[in-house]
Short mmCIF file of N, CA and C in Angstrom, two decimals:
data_model
loop_
_atom_site.label_atom_id
_atom_site.label_comp_id
_atom_site.label_asym_id
_atom_site.label_seq_id
_atom_site.Cartn_x
_atom_site.Cartn_y
_atom_site.Cartn_z
N MET A 1 0.66 -1.15 0.13
CA MET A 1 0.16 0.02 -0.21
C MET A 1 0.88 1.35 -0.18
N PRO A 2 0.55 2.44 -0.73
CA PRO A 2 1.47 3.29 -1.13
C PRO A 2 1.26 4.98 0.36
N LYS A 3 2.65 4.91 0.64
CA LYS A 3 2.27 6.18 1.64
C LYS A 3 1.32 6.93 0.91
N GLN A 4 0.48 7.58 2.31
CA GLN A 4 0.22 9.05 1.85
C GLN A 4 0.64 10.34 1.96
N PRO A 5 0.46 10.83 1.23
CA PRO A 5 1.55 11.93 1.48
C PRO A 5 0.96 13.32 3.12
N ARG A 6 1.94 13.34 4.05
CA ARG A 6 1.82 13.87 5.25
C ARG A 6 1.33 15.46 5.35
N ASN A 7 0.67 15.77 5.93
CA ASN A 7 -0.12 16.73 5.70
C ASN A 7 0.66 17.60 7.04
N HIS A 8 1.14 18.83 6.82
CA HIS A 8 2.03 19.70 7.40
C HIS A 8 0.89 20.44 8.57
N GLU A 9 0.00 20.68 8.02
CA GLU A 9 -0.75 21.44 8.42
C GLU A 9 -2.48 21.15 9.26
N PRO A 10 -1.75 22.33 11.08
CA PRO A 10 -3.10 21.28 11.79
C PRO A 10 -4.31 20.98 11.16
N THR A 11 -5.34 20.32 11.62
CA THR A 11 -6.52 20.25 10.51
C THR A 11 -7.18 20.74 11.20
N ILE A 12 -7.28 21.88 12.69
CA ILE A 12 -8.49 22.03 13.09
C ILE A 12 -7.63 23.75 13.09
N GLY A 13 -6.77 24.20 12.68
CA GLY A 13 -6.15 25.48 12.88
C GLY A 13 -5.10 26.08 13.97
N ILE A 14 -5.32 24.86 14.97
CA ILE A 14 -4.84 25.41 16.36
C ILE A 14 -3.51 26.48 16.10
N PHE A 15 -2.76 26.35 15.58
CA PHE A 15 -1.86 27.85 15.51
C PHE A 15 -2.42 29.54 15.62
N ASP A 16 -3.67 28.82 14.44
CA ASP A 16 -4.09 30.33 14.68
C ASP A 16 -4.89 30.36 15.80
N LEU A 17 -5.12 29.39 16.10
CA LEU A 17 -6.25 29.70 17.30
C LEU A 17 -5.62 29.94 18.51
N LEU A 18 -4.17 29.65 18.88
CA LEU A 18 -3.13 30.29 19.92
C LEU A 18 -2.96 31.33 19.48
N GLU A 19 -2.73 32.30 18.43
CA GLU A 19 -2.82 33.24 17.95
C GLU A 19 -3.62 34.26 18.44
N ARG A 20 -5.14 33.98 18.21
CA ARG A 20 -6.23 34.57 18.14
C ARG A 20 -6.26 34.89 19.80
N THR A 21 -5.83 33.69 20.52
CA THR A 21 -6.55 33.26 21.82
C THR A 21 -5.78 34.32 23.42
N ASP A 22 -4.80 34.65 22.07
CA ASP A 22 -3.13 34.90 23.65
C ASP A 22 -3.61 36.69 23.32
N THR A 23 -4.45 36.88 24.19
CA THR A 23 -5.23 38.24 25.06
C THR A 23 -4.96 38.49 26.01
N ASP A 24 -4.99 39.97 26.56
CA ASP A 24 -4.50 40.34 27.68
C ASP A 24 -5.64 39.61 29.03
N GLU A 25 -7.14 39.63 28.51
CA GLU A 25 -7.95 38.39 29.22
C GLU A 25 -7.33 37.18 29.51
N ALA A 26 -6.84 36.38 29.00
CA ALA A 26 -6.10 35.41 29.63
C ALA A 26 -5.43 35.31 30.59
N GLN A 27 -5.15 36.77 31.10
CA GLN A 27 -3.88 36.82 32.11
C GLN A 27 -5.20 37.43 33.66
N THR A 28 -6.06 37.73 33.51
CA THR A 28 -7.38 38.68 34.20
C THR A 28 -7.94 37.49 34.27
N THR A 29 -8.33 36.11 33.67
CA THR A 29 -9.24 35.22 33.79
C THR A 29 -9.70 34.84 34.87
N PRO A 30 -10.56 34.63 36.07
CA PRO A 30 -10.74 34.14 37.45
C PRO A 30 -10.25 32.77 37.11
N LEU A 31 -9.97 31.81 38.00
CA LEU A 31 -9.85 30.31 38.01
C LEU A 31 -10.80 29.66 37.66
N ARG A 32 -11.53 28.79 36.87
CA ARG A 32 -12.69 28.36 37.30
C ARG A 32 -12.78 27.62 38.81
N GLY A 33 -13.56 28.38 39.78
CA GLY A 33 -13.81 27.49 40.69
C GLY A 33 -12.95 28.29 42.17
N HIS A 34 -12.67 29.33 41.70
CA HIS A 34 -11.93 30.10 42.95
C HIS A 34 -11.86 31.60 42.60
N PRO A 35 -12.68 32.18 43.41
CA PRO A 35 -13.08 33.94 43.20
C PRO A 35 -11.51 34.46 43.31
N ASP A 36 -10.78 34.56 43.72
CA ASP A 36 -9.33 35.54 43.84
C ASP A 36 -8.38 34.92 43.35
N LEU A 37 -8.09 34.01 42.48
CA LEU A 37 -7.42 33.43 41.67
C LEU A 37 -7.62 33.31 40.06
N THR A 38 -6.48 33.89 39.50
CA THR A 38 -7.07 33.76 38.30
C THR A 38 -5.96 32.87 37.12
N LEU A 39 -6.16 32.88 36.09
CA LEU A 39 -5.36 32.10 35.56
C LEU A 39 -3.89 32.58 35.89
N ARG A 40 -3.46 33.96 35.55
CA ARG A 40 -2.23 33.93 35.78
C ARG A 40 -1.45 33.68 36.75
N ASP A 41 -2.23 33.70 38.16
CA ASP A 41 -1.47 33.48 39.39
C ASP A 41 -1.53 31.90 39.14
N GLU A 42 -2.27 30.90 38.19
CA GLU A 42 -1.89 29.35 38.04
C GLU A 42 -0.93 28.86 37.13
N ALA A 43 -0.58 30.47 36.41
CA ALA A 43 0.55 30.60 35.27
C ALA A 43 1.79 30.55 36.10
N ASN A 44 1.61 31.68 37.03
CA ASN A 44 3.14 32.05 38.14
C ASN A 44 3.24 31.27 38.76
N ALA A 45 2.73 30.38 39.60
CA ALA A 45 3.09 29.20 40.43
C ALA A 45 3.27 27.93 39.35
N ILE A 46 3.11 27.96 38.47
CA ILE A 46 3.87 26.73 37.72
C ILE A 46 4.93 27.38 37.20
N THR A 47 5.31 28.16 36.60
CA THR A 47 6.34 28.61 36.25
C THR A 47 7.30 28.80 37.96
N ALA A 48 6.66 29.15 38.99
CA ALA A 48 8.28 29.36 40.18
C ALA A 48 8.00 27.65 40.33
N ARG A 49 7.54 27.07 40.39
CA ARG A 49 7.60 25.23 40.95
C ARG A 49 8.43 24.97 39.33
N VAL A 50 7.47 25.22 38.55
CA VAL A 50 8.37 24.10 37.21
C VAL A 50 9.73 24.08 36.37
N PHE A 51 9.65 25.84 36.90
CA PHE A 51 10.78 26.56 35.87
C PHE A 51 11.58 27.19 36.59
N ARG A 52 11.33 28.35 37.15
CA ARG A 52 12.13 28.71 38.04
C ARG A 52 12.71 28.13 38.98
N ASN A 53 12.71 27.62 39.85
CA ASN A 53 12.56 27.38 41.23
C ASN A 53 14.13 25.29 40.88
N GLY A 54 14.46 25.40 39.59
CA GLY A 54 14.85 24.10 39.01
C GLY A 54 16.26 24.49 38.57
N PHE A 55 16.66 23.90 37.28
CA PHE A 55 17.96 24.01 36.53
C PHE A 55 18.10 25.38 35.92
N LEU A 56 17.27 26.17 35.93
CA LEU A 56 17.39 27.79 35.81
C LEU A 56 17.82 28.36 37.10
N GLU A 57 17.29 28.17 38.08
CA GLU A 57 18.02 28.80 39.05
C GLU A 57 19.11 28.49 39.29
N ASP A 58 19.85 27.32 38.59
CA ASP A 58 21.26 27.11 39.04
C ASP A 58 22.16 27.75 37.81
N LEU A 59 21.52 27.78 36.70
CA LEU A 59 22.02 28.71 35.67
C LEU A 59 22.26 30.41 36.47
N HIS A 60 21.17 30.51 36.73
CA HIS A 60 20.96 32.12 37.22
C HIS A 60 22.30 32.61 38.70
N ALA A 61 22.74 31.37 38.78
CA ALA A 61 23.12 31.79 40.51
C ALA A 61 24.60 32.08 40.09
N GLY A 62 25.45 32.18 38.82
CA GLY A 62 26.15 32.26 38.83
C GLY A 62 26.65 33.95 38.75
N GLN A 63 27.93 34.37 38.55
CA GLN A 63 28.16 35.52 38.49
C GLN A 63 27.81 36.23 37.33
N TRP A 64 27.58 37.40 36.97
CA TRP A 64 27.19 38.08 35.89
C TRP A 64 28.92 38.16 35.45
N SER A 65 28.35 38.22 33.96
CA SER A 65 29.88 38.14 33.02
C SER A 65 29.71 39.36 31.94
N PRO A 66 30.32 40.03 31.69
CA PRO A 66 30.36 41.02 30.47
C PRO A 66 31.14 40.07 29.54
N VAL A 67 31.17 39.87 29.44
CA VAL A 67 31.96 38.84 28.19
C VAL A 67 30.52 38.46 27.14
N LEU A 68 29.40 38.38 28.50
CA LEU A 68 28.46 37.55 27.94
C LEU A 68 27.26 38.59 27.78
N SER A 69 27.53 39.64 28.26
CA SER A 69 26.44 41.03 27.65
C SER A 69 26.12 41.27 26.55
N GLY A 70 26.26 40.96 25.29
CA GLY A 70 26.02 42.07 23.93
C GLY A 70 25.15 40.13 23.58
N PRO A 71 24.10 40.95 22.73
CA PRO A 71 23.11 40.21 22.81
C PRO A 71 23.71 38.75 21.72
N ARG A 72 24.62 38.82 21.06
CA ARG A 72 24.83 37.73 20.13
C ARG A 72 25.87 36.56 21.16
N GLY A 73 26.22 37.06 22.53
CA GLY A 73 26.84 35.74 22.95
C GLY A 73 25.60 34.70 23.43
N SER A 74 25.91 33.33 23.85
CA SER A 74 25.52 32.47 24.29
C SER A 74 25.91 32.30 25.65
N ARG A 75 24.96 32.24 26.10
CA ARG A 75 24.59 32.69 27.51
C ARG A 75 24.57 31.06 28.19
N ILE A 76 23.92 30.12 27.27
CA ILE A 76 23.01 28.93 27.76
C ILE A 76 24.09 27.38 26.75
N THR A 77 24.62 26.76 27.46
CA THR A 77 25.37 25.57 26.34
C THR A 77 24.38 24.79 25.74
N ASP A 78 24.12 23.85 24.81
CA ASP A 78 23.48 23.42 23.89
C ASP A 78 22.85 22.05 25.21
N ALA A 79 24.37 21.35 26.04
CA ALA A 79 24.13 20.37 26.49
C ALA A 79 23.01 20.82 28.32
N GLU A 80 23.39 22.31 28.56
CA GLU A 80 22.51 23.03 29.57
C GLU A 80 20.97 23.57 28.99
N MET A 81 21.26 23.82 27.82
CA MET A 81 19.72 23.57 26.89
C MET A 81 18.77 22.46 27.26
N LYS A 82 19.10 21.25 27.01
CA LYS A 82 18.99 20.05 27.00
C LYS A 82 18.12 19.97 28.40
N LYS A 83 19.16 19.71 29.26
CA LYS A 83 18.92 19.62 30.67
C LYS A 83 17.98 20.75 31.44
N LEU A 84 17.68 21.69 30.61
CA LEU A 84 16.60 22.69 30.97
C LEU A 84 15.54 22.27 30.60
N MET A 85 15.03 22.00 29.16
CA MET A 85 13.94 21.43 28.92
C MET A 85 13.29 19.92 28.91
N ILE A 86 14.14 18.81 29.48
CA ILE A 86 14.24 17.83 30.09
C ILE A 86 13.09 17.95 31.10
N GLU A 87 14.24 18.49 32.35
CA GLU A 87 13.83 18.78 33.52
C GLU A 87 12.52 19.55 34.01
N THR A 88 12.36 20.37 32.86
CA THR A 88 10.77 21.29 32.58
C THR A 88 9.60 21.15 32.50
N SER A 89 10.03 19.43 31.18
CA SER A 89 9.14 19.21 30.60
C SER A 89 8.45 17.72 32.01
N ALA A 90 9.72 17.46 32.48
CA ALA A 90 9.16 16.49 33.35
C ALA A 90 8.39 16.98 34.66
N ARG A 91 9.18 18.00 34.92
CA ARG A 91 8.07 18.93 36.16
C ARG A 91 6.96 19.26 35.81
N LEU A 92 6.83 19.81 34.71
CA LEU A 92 5.25 20.30 34.40
C LEU A 92 4.36 19.33 34.26
N ALA A 93 5.03 17.85 33.45
CA ALA A 93 4.00 16.97 33.93
C ALA A 93 3.62 16.45 34.99
N HIS A 94 4.78 16.39 36.06
CA HIS A 94 3.96 16.02 37.55
C HIS A 94 3.29 16.92 37.85
N TRP A 95 3.18 18.46 37.28
CA TRP A 95 2.31 19.40 38.29
C TRP A 95 0.70 19.31 37.61
N LEU A 96 1.10 19.02 36.02
CA LEU A 96 -0.63 18.83 35.41
C LEU A 96 -1.03 17.33 35.96
N TYR A 97 -0.37 16.48 36.04
CA TYR A 97 -0.96 15.11 37.07
C TYR A 97 -1.57 15.44 38.26
N LEU A 98 -0.89 16.56 39.00
CA LEU A 98 -1.36 16.94 40.38
C LEU A 98 -2.50 17.27 40.06
N ARG A 99 -2.58 18.30 39.49
CA ARG A 99 -3.53 19.13 39.20
C ARG A 99 -5.15 18.44 38.62
N GLU A 100 -4.16 17.73 38.09
CA GLU A 100 -5.78 17.06 37.79
C GLU A 100 -6.37 16.25 39.04
N LEU A 101 -5.06 15.45 39.68
CA LEU A 101 -5.60 14.75 40.51
C LEU A 101 -6.62 15.18 41.59
N LEU A 102 -5.87 16.43 42.05
CA LEU A 102 -6.85 17.39 42.45
C LEU A 102 -7.81 18.09 42.26
N LEU A 103 -7.99 18.42 41.17
CA LEU A 103 -8.97 19.00 40.70
C LEU A 103 -10.73 18.13 40.59
N ASP A 104 -10.11 16.97 40.03
CA ASP A 104 -10.90 15.99 40.68
C ASP A 104 -11.23 15.94 41.60
N GLU A 105 -10.36 15.21 42.63
CA GLU A 105 -10.66 15.17 43.76
C GLU A 105 -11.29 15.80 44.94
N ARG A 106 -10.11 16.96 45.18
CA ARG A 106 -9.80 17.88 46.21
C ARG A 106 -9.77 19.20 45.79
N PRO A 107 -10.78 19.77 44.90
CA PRO A 107 -10.24 21.56 44.58
C PRO A 107 -10.04 22.61 44.95
N ASP A 108 -10.75 22.56 46.57
CA ASP A 108 -9.84 23.38 47.73
C ASP A 108 -8.52 23.20 47.72
N ALA A 109 -7.72 21.93 47.88
CA ALA A 109 -6.22 21.21 47.72
C ALA A 109 -5.51 22.23 46.58
N TYR A 110 -6.25 22.01 45.86
CA TYR A 110 -5.39 22.77 44.57
C TYR A 110 -5.01 24.27 44.47
N PHE A 111 -6.21 25.29 45.18
CA PHE A 111 -6.12 26.43 45.11
C PHE A 111 -5.27 26.66 46.61
N GLN A 112 -5.20 26.17 47.49
CA GLN A 112 -4.52 25.95 48.52
C GLN A 112 -3.53 25.99 48.16
N LEU A 113 -2.53 25.36 47.57
CA LEU A 113 -1.28 25.21 46.86
C LEU A 113 -1.34 26.16 45.86
N LEU A 114 -1.96 27.01 45.23
CA LEU A 114 -2.00 27.96 44.24
C LEU A 114 -1.22 28.93 45.11
N SER A 115 -2.26 29.41 46.10
CA SER A 115 -2.32 30.45 46.94
C SER A 115 -1.02 30.32 47.70
N THR A 116 -0.60 29.76 48.38
CA THR A 116 0.20 29.07 49.04
C THR A 116 1.67 29.58 47.88
N MET A 117 1.75 28.95 46.77
CA MET A 117 2.59 29.20 46.00
C MET A 117 2.84 31.00 45.52
N ARG A 118 1.33 31.47 45.70
CA ARG A 118 1.62 33.01 45.24
C ARG A 118 2.42 33.71 46.68
N ARG A 119 1.52 33.38 47.64
CA ARG A 119 2.14 33.64 48.85
C ARG A 119 3.73 33.55 49.17
N MET A 120 3.87 32.40 48.95
CA MET A 120 5.29 32.07 49.30
C MET A 120 6.73 32.90 48.01
N PHE A 121 6.38 32.68 46.64
CA PHE A 121 7.62 32.61 45.82
C PHE A 121 6.75 34.22 44.86
N THR A 122 5.71 33.40 44.71
CA THR A 122 5.27 34.94 43.23
C THR A 122 4.18 35.94 43.55
N HIS A 123 4.45 36.52 44.65
CA HIS A 123 3.86 37.26 45.09
C HIS A 123 4.00 38.59 45.00
N ARG A 124 5.31 39.07 44.19
CA ARG A 124 5.54 40.19 43.56
C ARG A 124 5.81 39.88 42.28
N TRP A 125 5.44 39.12 41.50
CA TRP A 125 5.63 38.93 40.09
C TRP A 125 4.28 39.21 39.59
N GLU A 126 4.42 39.42 38.51
CA GLU A 126 3.47 40.24 37.56
C GLU A 126 2.46 39.61 37.24
N ARG A 127 1.05 40.44 37.37
CA ARG A 127 -0.23 39.30 36.94
C ARG A 127 -1.03 39.88 35.98
N ARG A 128 -0.41 41.04 35.44
CA ARG A 128 -0.85 41.22 33.78
C ARG A 128 -0.11 41.42 32.59
N ALA A 129 1.29 41.89 32.46
CA ALA A 129 2.34 41.99 32.02
C ALA A 129 1.66 40.56 30.97
N ARG A 130 2.62 40.76 29.82
CA ARG A 130 2.66 40.00 28.70
C ARG A 130 4.16 39.42 28.08
N THR A 131 4.56 40.88 28.59
CA THR A 131 5.76 40.90 28.49
C THR A 131 6.76 41.98 29.36
N CYS A 132 8.62 41.78 28.63
CA CYS A 132 8.92 42.53 29.92
C CYS A 132 10.45 43.55 29.00
N ASP A 133 10.20 44.95 28.96
CA ASP A 133 11.67 45.20 28.03
C ASP A 133 12.87 44.76 29.44
N LEU A 134 13.78 44.39 28.71
CA LEU A 134 15.20 44.35 29.58
C LEU A 134 16.09 45.71 29.59
N PRO A 135 16.78 46.02 30.36
CA PRO A 135 17.25 47.07 30.07
C PRO A 135 18.80 47.31 29.12
N GLY A 136 19.34 47.89 28.89
CA GLY A 136 20.26 48.09 27.41
C GLY A 136 21.77 48.13 28.57
N ALA A 137 22.33 47.63 27.47
CA ALA A 137 24.23 47.87 28.48
C ALA A 137 24.28 49.09 29.15
N GLU A 138 23.96 50.13 28.54
CA GLU A 138 23.68 50.98 28.57
C GLU A 138 23.13 51.79 29.55
N THR A 139 22.89 50.91 30.67
CA THR A 139 22.44 51.16 32.24
C THR A 139 23.51 50.49 33.25
N ARG A 140 24.81 49.54 32.78
CA ARG A 140 25.37 48.99 33.07
C ARG A 140 26.52 50.42 33.15
N GLN A 141 27.05 50.97 34.03
CA GLN A 141 28.41 51.92 33.75
C GLN A 141 29.74 50.99 34.17
N ALA A 142 30.18 50.95 33.04
CA ALA A 142 31.27 50.11 33.01
C ALA A 142 32.76 51.19 33.44
N THR A 143 33.57 50.96 34.07
CA THR A 143 34.94 51.53 34.29
C THR A 143 35.79 50.23 33.83
N VAL A 144 37.67 50.28 33.90
CA VAL A 144 38.23 49.46 33.31
C VAL A 144 39.17 49.86 34.56
N CYS A 145 39.29 48.31 35.14
CA CYS A 145 40.68 48.13 36.08
C CYS A 145 41.90 48.46 35.42
N SER A 146 42.72 48.61 36.49
CA SER A 146 44.22 48.48 35.56
C SER A 146 45.17 47.10 34.82
N CYS A 147 44.14 45.84 34.85
CA CYS A 147 44.21 44.93 34.49
C CYS A 147 43.42 45.08 32.42
N HIS A 148 42.71 45.88 33.17
CA HIS A 148 41.97 46.26 31.23
C HIS A 148 40.86 45.39 31.52
N ALA A 149 40.46 45.00 32.72
CA ALA A 149 39.04 44.17 32.81
C ALA A 149 38.04 45.14 32.54
N SER A 150 36.84 44.75 32.20
CA SER A 150 35.66 45.71 32.19
C SER A 150 35.06 45.80 34.12
N LEU A 151 35.02 46.39 34.74
CA LEU A 151 34.20 46.65 36.16
C LEU A 151 32.66 47.12 36.01
N TYR A 152 31.81 46.88 36.70
CA TYR A 152 30.58 47.22 36.66
C TYR A 152 30.13 47.81 37.83
N GLU A 153 29.02 48.94 38.04
CA GLU A 153 28.53 49.00 39.19
C GLU A 153 27.86 48.34 40.33
N GLY A 154 28.84 47.73 41.02
CA GLY A 154 28.06 47.25 42.71
C GLY A 154 29.33 46.19 42.76
N TRP A 155 30.45 46.17 41.87
CA TRP A 155 31.43 45.30 42.07
C TRP A 155 32.84 45.53 42.87
N ARG A 156 33.00 45.18 43.92
CA ARG A 156 33.85 45.16 44.92
C ARG A 156 35.48 45.41 44.64
N PHE A 157 35.69 43.81 43.57
CA PHE A 157 36.96 43.28 43.24
C PHE A 157 36.94 43.20 41.64
N CYS A 158 37.88 43.45 41.27
CA CYS A 158 37.68 42.44 39.69
C CYS A 158 38.08 41.48 39.55
N PRO A 159 37.17 41.01 38.82
CA PRO A 159 37.01 39.62 39.18
C PRO A 159 38.32 38.77 37.64
N LEU A 160 38.67 39.68 37.03
CA LEU A 160 40.41 38.77 36.83
C LEU A 160 41.62 38.49 37.45
N CYS A 161 41.84 39.92 38.14
CA CYS A 161 43.13 40.43 39.10
C CYS A 161 43.14 40.16 40.28
N GLY A 162 41.58 40.59 41.08
CA GLY A 162 40.80 40.70 42.26
C GLY A 162 41.35 41.80 43.06
N SER A 163 41.87 43.30 42.10
CA SER A 163 42.27 44.06 43.36
C SER A 163 40.97 44.28 43.47
N ALA A 164 41.18 45.43 44.92
CA ALA A 164 39.62 46.32 45.23
C ALA A 164 39.03 47.34 43.67
N VAL A 165 37.98 47.53 43.70
CA VAL A 165 37.47 48.46 42.87
C VAL A 165 37.21 49.58 44.01
N VAL A 166 37.77 50.96 43.37
CA VAL A 166 38.20 52.11 44.01
C VAL A 166 36.73 52.57 43.20
N ALA A 167 35.48 53.30 44.48
CA ALA A 167 34.60 53.97 43.55
C ALA A 167 34.47 55.18 43.55
#
């Protein structure tokens, strides 16, 4: 039997649906079954648990380097990106599994989990913004050490030679 040509177009226009429904309303819609939590609160909790408090935090914990400050500098290796995506997907699958169990059997426990995550980890996070502009490199005032290393505001010692930074 000959192979049928593969149709790469989504049969129901799912990508169009994603674009059409990506609105500010998605950020402020109340979570079904809870008057004080929004879908954004749930997204923030999931992000904190699944993404932020995992391997990404390990990468973030390192020291900032002026070598990587340009927009074309790679900050994450292929191996690190692979680890990040595998860990994130596994943690997200666990969260969704727990969400399904709790919403079916104990929705109050799920809402308590979200409220606790918000209180402990995400209470200062954006609840409506959909993007964020990063400050440009011009916001970091660089000086140069006698060893020619770039020094930035807040640095007390040169990362190359170890000499004290004079303010």
